[in-house]
mmCIF file of C-alpha atoms in Angstrom:
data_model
loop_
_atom_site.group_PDB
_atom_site.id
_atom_site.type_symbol
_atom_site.label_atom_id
_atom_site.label_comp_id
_atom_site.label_asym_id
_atom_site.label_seq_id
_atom_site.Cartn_x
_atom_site.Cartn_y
_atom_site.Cartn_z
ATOM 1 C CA UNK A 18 -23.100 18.978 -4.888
ATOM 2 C CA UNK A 19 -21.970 15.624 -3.672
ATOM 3 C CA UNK A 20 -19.690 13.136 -4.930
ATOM 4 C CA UNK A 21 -19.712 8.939 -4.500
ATOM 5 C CA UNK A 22 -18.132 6.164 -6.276
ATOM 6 C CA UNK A 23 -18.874 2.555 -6.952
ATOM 7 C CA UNK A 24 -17.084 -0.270 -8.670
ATOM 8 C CA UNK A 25 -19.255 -1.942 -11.811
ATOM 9 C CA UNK A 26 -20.176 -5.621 -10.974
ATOM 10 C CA UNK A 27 -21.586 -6.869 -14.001
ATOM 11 C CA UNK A 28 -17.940 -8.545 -14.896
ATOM 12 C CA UNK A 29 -18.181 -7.998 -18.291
ATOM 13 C CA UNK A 30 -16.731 -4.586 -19.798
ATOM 14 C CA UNK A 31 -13.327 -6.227 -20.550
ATOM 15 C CA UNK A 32 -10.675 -7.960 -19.139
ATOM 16 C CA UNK A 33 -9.912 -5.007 -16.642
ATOM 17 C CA UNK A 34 -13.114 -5.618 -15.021
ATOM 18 C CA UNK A 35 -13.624 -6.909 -11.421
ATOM 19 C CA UNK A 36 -16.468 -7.980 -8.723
ATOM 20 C CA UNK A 37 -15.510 -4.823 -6.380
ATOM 21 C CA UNK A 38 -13.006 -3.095 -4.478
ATOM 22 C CA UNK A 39 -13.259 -2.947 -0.602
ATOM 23 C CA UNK A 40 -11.332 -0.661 1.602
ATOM 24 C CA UNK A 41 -6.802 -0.826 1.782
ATOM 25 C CA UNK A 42 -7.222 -1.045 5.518
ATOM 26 C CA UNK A 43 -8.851 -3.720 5.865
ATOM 27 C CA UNK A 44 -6.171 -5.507 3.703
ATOM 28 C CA UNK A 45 -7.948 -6.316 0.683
ATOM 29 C CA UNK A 46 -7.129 -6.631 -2.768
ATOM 30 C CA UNK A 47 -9.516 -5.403 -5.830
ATOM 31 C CA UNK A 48 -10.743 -8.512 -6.517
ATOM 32 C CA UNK A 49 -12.870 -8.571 -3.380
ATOM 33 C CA UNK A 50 -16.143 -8.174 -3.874
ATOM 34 C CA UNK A 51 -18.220 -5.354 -2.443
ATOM 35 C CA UNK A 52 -21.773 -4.380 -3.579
ATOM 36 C CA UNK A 53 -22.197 -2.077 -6.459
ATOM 37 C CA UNK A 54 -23.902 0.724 -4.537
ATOM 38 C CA UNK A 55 -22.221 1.235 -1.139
ATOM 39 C CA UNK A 56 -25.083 4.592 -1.001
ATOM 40 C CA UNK A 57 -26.882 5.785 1.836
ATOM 41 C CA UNK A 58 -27.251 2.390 3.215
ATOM 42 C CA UNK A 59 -23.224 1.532 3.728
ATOM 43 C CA UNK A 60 -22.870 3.234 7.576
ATOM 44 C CA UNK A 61 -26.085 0.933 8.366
ATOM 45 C CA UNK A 62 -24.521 -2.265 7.059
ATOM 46 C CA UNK A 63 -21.217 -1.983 8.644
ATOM 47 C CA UNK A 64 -19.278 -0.974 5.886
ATOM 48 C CA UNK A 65 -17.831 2.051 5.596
ATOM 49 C CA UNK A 66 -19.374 5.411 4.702
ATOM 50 C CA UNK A 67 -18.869 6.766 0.902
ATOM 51 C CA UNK A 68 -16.644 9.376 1.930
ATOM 52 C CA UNK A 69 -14.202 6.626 3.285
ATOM 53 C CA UNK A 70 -14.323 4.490 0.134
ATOM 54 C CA UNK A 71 -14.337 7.879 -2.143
ATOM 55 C CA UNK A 72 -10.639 8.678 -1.070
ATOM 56 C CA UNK A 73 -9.136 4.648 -1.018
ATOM 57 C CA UNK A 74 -10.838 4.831 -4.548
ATOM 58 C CA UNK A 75 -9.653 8.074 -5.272
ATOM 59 C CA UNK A 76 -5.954 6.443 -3.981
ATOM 60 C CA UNK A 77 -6.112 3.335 -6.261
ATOM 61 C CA UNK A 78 -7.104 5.240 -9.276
ATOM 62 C CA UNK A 79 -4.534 7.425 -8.748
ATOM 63 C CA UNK A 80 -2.399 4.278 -8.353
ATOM 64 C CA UNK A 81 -3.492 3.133 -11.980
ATOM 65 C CA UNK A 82 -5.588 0.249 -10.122
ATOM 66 C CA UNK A 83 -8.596 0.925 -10.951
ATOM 67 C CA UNK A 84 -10.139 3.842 -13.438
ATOM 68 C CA UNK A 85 -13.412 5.504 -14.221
ATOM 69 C CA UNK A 86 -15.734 3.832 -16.746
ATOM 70 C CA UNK A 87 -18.269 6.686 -16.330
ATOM 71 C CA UNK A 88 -20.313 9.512 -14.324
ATOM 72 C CA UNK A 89 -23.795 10.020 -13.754
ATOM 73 C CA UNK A 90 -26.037 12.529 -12.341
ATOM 74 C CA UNK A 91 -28.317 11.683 -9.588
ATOM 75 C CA UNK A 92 -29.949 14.933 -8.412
ATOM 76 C CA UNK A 93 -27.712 16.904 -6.959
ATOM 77 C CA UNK A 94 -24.822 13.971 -6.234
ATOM 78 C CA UNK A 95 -22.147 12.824 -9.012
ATOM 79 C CA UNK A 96 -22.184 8.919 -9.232
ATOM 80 C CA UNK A 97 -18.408 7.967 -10.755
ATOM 81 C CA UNK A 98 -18.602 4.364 -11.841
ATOM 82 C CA UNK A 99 -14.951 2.833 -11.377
ATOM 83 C CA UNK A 100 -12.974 -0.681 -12.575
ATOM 84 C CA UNK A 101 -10.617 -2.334 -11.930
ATOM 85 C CA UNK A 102 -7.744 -2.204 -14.275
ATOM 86 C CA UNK A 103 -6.446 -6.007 -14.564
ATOM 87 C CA UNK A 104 -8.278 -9.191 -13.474
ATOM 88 C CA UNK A 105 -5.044 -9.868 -11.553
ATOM 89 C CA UNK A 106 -1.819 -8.059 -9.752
ATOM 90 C CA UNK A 107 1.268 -8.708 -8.373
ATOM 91 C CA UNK A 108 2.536 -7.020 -5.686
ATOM 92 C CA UNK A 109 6.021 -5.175 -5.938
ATOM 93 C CA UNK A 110 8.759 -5.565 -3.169
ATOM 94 C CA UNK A 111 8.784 -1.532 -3.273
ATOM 95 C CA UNK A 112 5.674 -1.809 -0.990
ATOM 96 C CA UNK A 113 7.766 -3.047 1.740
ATOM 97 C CA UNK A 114 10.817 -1.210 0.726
ATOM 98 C CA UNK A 115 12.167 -1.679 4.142
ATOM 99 C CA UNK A 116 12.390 -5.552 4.368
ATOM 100 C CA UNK A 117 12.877 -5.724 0.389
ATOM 101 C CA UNK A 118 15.146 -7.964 -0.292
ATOM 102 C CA UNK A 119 18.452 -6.464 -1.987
ATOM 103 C CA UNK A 120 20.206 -7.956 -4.635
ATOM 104 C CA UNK A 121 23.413 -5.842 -4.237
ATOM 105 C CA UNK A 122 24.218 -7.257 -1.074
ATOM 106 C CA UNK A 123 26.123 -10.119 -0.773
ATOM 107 C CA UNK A 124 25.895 -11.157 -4.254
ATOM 108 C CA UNK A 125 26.220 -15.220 -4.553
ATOM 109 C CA UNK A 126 25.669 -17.076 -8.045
ATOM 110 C CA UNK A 127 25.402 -20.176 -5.662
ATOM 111 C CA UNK A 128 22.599 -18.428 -3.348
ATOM 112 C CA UNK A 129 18.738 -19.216 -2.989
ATOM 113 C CA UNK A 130 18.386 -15.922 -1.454
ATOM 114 C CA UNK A 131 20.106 -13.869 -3.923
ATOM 115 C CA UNK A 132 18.355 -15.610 -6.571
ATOM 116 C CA UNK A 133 14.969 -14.457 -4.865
ATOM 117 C CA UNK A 134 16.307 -10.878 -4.197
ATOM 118 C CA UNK A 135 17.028 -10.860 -8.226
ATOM 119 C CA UNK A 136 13.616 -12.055 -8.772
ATOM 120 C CA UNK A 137 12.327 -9.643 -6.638
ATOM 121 C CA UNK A 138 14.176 -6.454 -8.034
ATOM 122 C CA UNK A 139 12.547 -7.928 -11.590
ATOM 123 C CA UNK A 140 9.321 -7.402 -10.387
ATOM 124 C CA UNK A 141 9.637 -4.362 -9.382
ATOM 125 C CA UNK A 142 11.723 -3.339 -12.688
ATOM 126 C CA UNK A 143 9.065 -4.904 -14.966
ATOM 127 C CA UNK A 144 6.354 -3.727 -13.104
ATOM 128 C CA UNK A 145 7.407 -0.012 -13.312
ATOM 129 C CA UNK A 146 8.210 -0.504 -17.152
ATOM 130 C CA UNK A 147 4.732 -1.832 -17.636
ATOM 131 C CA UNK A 148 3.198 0.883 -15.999
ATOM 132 C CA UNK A 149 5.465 3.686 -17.852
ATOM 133 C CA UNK A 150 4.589 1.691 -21.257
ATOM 134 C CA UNK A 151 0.737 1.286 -20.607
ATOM 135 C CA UNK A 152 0.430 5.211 -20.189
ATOM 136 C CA UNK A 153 2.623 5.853 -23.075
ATOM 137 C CA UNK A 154 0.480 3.578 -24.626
ATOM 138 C CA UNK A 155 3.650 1.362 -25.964
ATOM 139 C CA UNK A 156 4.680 -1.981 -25.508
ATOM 140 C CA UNK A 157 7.913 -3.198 -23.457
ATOM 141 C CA UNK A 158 10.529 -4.877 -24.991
ATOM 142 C CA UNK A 159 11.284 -8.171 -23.086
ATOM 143 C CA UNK A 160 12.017 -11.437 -23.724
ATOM 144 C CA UNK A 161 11.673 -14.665 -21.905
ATOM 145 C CA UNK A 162 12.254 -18.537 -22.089
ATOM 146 C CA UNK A 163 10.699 -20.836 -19.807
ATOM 147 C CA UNK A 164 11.914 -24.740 -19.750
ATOM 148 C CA UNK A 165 12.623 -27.864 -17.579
ATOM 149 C CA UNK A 166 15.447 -29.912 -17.553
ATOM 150 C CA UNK A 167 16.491 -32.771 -15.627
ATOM 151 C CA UNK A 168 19.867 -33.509 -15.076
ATOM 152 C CA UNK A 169 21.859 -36.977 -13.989
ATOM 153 C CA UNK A 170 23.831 -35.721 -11.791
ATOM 154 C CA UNK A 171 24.915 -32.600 -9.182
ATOM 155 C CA UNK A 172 27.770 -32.897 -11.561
ATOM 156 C CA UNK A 173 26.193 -32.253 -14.489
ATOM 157 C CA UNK A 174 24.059 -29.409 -13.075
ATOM 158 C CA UNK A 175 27.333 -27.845 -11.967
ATOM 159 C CA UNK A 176 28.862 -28.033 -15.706
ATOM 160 C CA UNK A 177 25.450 -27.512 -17.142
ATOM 161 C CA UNK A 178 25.888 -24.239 -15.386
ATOM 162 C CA UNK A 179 29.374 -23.381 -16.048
ATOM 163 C CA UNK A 180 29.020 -23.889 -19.884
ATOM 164 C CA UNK A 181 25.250 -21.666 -19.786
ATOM 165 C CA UNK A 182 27.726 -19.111 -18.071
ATOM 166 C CA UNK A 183 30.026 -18.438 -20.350
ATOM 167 C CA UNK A 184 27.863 -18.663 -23.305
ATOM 168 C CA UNK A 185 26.067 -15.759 -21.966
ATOM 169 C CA UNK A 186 29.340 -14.033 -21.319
ATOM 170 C CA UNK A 187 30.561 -14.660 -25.045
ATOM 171 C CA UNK A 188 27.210 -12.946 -26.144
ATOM 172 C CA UNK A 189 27.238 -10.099 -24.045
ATOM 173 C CA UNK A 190 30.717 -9.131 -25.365
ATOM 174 C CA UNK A 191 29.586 -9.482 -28.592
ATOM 175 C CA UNK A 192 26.919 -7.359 -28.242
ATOM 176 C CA UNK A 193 27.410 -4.906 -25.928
ATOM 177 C CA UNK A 194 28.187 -1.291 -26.758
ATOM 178 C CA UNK A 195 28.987 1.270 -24.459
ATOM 179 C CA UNK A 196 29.477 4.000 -27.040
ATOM 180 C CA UNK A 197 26.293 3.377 -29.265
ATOM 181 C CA UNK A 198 24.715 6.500 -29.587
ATOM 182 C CA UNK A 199 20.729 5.873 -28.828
ATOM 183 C CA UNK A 200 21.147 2.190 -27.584
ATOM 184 C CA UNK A 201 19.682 1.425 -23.881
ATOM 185 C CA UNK A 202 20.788 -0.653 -21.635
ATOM 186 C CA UNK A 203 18.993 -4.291 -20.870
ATOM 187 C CA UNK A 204 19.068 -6.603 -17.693
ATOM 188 C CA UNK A 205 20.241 -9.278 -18.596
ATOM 189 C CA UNK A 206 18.866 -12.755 -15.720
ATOM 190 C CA UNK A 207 19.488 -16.320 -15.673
ATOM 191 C CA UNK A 208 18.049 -18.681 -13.079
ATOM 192 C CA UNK A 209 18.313 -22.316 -12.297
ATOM 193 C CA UNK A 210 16.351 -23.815 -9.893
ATOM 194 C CA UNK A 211 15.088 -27.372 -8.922
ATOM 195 C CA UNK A 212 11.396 -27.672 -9.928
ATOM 196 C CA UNK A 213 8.555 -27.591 -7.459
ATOM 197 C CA UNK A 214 5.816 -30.432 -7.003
ATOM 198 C CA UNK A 215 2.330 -28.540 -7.136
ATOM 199 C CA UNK A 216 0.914 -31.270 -5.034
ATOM 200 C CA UNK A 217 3.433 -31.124 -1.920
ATOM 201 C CA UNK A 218 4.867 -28.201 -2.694
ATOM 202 C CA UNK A 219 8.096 -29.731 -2.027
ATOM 203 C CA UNK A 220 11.150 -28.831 -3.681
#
């Protein structure tokens, strides 16, 4: 008995759904579309054949990327109708582990770069918790604040920074507790950076 996948088009079975999934190599991302039944017809078209898309299917599924909405019998062939699981992704520095920027080395409060390798390691961080929480079926306990300000001078930025410091220093004393039985330990990130113009994309 045979076996052959295809992604749902119709868009509309929640907000994991997407258009279609087309094959890694090729270096596409879920969201690109490809038509719902690949079938018989896919070597003639130029695509690839089912038992190529079966096993990068079979690879993002096991990824948690996309997952099976339902099966159907066609004769003697097993039609598994996948989605995708998000209507959009981020991609984790882990994929490139070799050129991932490292936040451990050279550490600079003062440095672009290490301020990009933090972000980076919080990806990846978050991204793993997510995934850990979504099959545990929990939620992740984070905490955020987003905000603009504009300051007068370098000066200022340079003090604003100094006092934000030490705030955060005062709190962490106060709060942290290396001996509490059952607490976990939190990541604790600050950034500062100037703004970015959408339009020129300059900073």
């Amino acid at each position: 008995m045979g076996e052959w996948s295809h992604v749902r088009r119709d868009g509309d079975r929640g907000p994991g759904s997407r258009r279609g999934i087309a094959g890694p190599d090729q270096g596409q991302t879920p969201g690109r579309a490809l038509p719902a039944r690949l079938g018989h017809h896919a070597g003639r078209q130029g695509r690839p054949p089912p038992a190529e898309i079966n096993y990068h299917l079979k690879t993002l599924e096991r990824h948690g990327l996309v997952e099976l909405v339902e099966e159907r019998r066609k004769g003697n062939v097993t039609e598994r109708v996948m989605r995708a699981t998000a209507s959009s992704y981020v991609i984790s520095p882990r994929a490139m582990a070799g050129v991932a920027p490292d936040p451990s080395r050279a550490p600079d409060r003062l440095s672009a770069r290490w301020l990009l390798a933090i972000a980076a390691r919080l990806v990846s961080d978050v991204g793993t918790l997510i995934t850990g929480a979504a099959k545990a079926r929990k939620r992740v306990a984070t905490f955020a604040i987003d905000g603009q300000v504009r300051f007068a001078s370098a000066a200022d930025r340079a003090a604003f920074a100094e006092e934000l410091a030490t705030a955060v220093t005062t709190l962490v004393s106060k709060y942290h507790d290396e001996t509490a039985e059952g607490g976990r330990t939190h990541r604790v990130i600050l950034a500062v950076h100037p703004t970015v113009d959408p339009d020129t994309q300059e900073s």
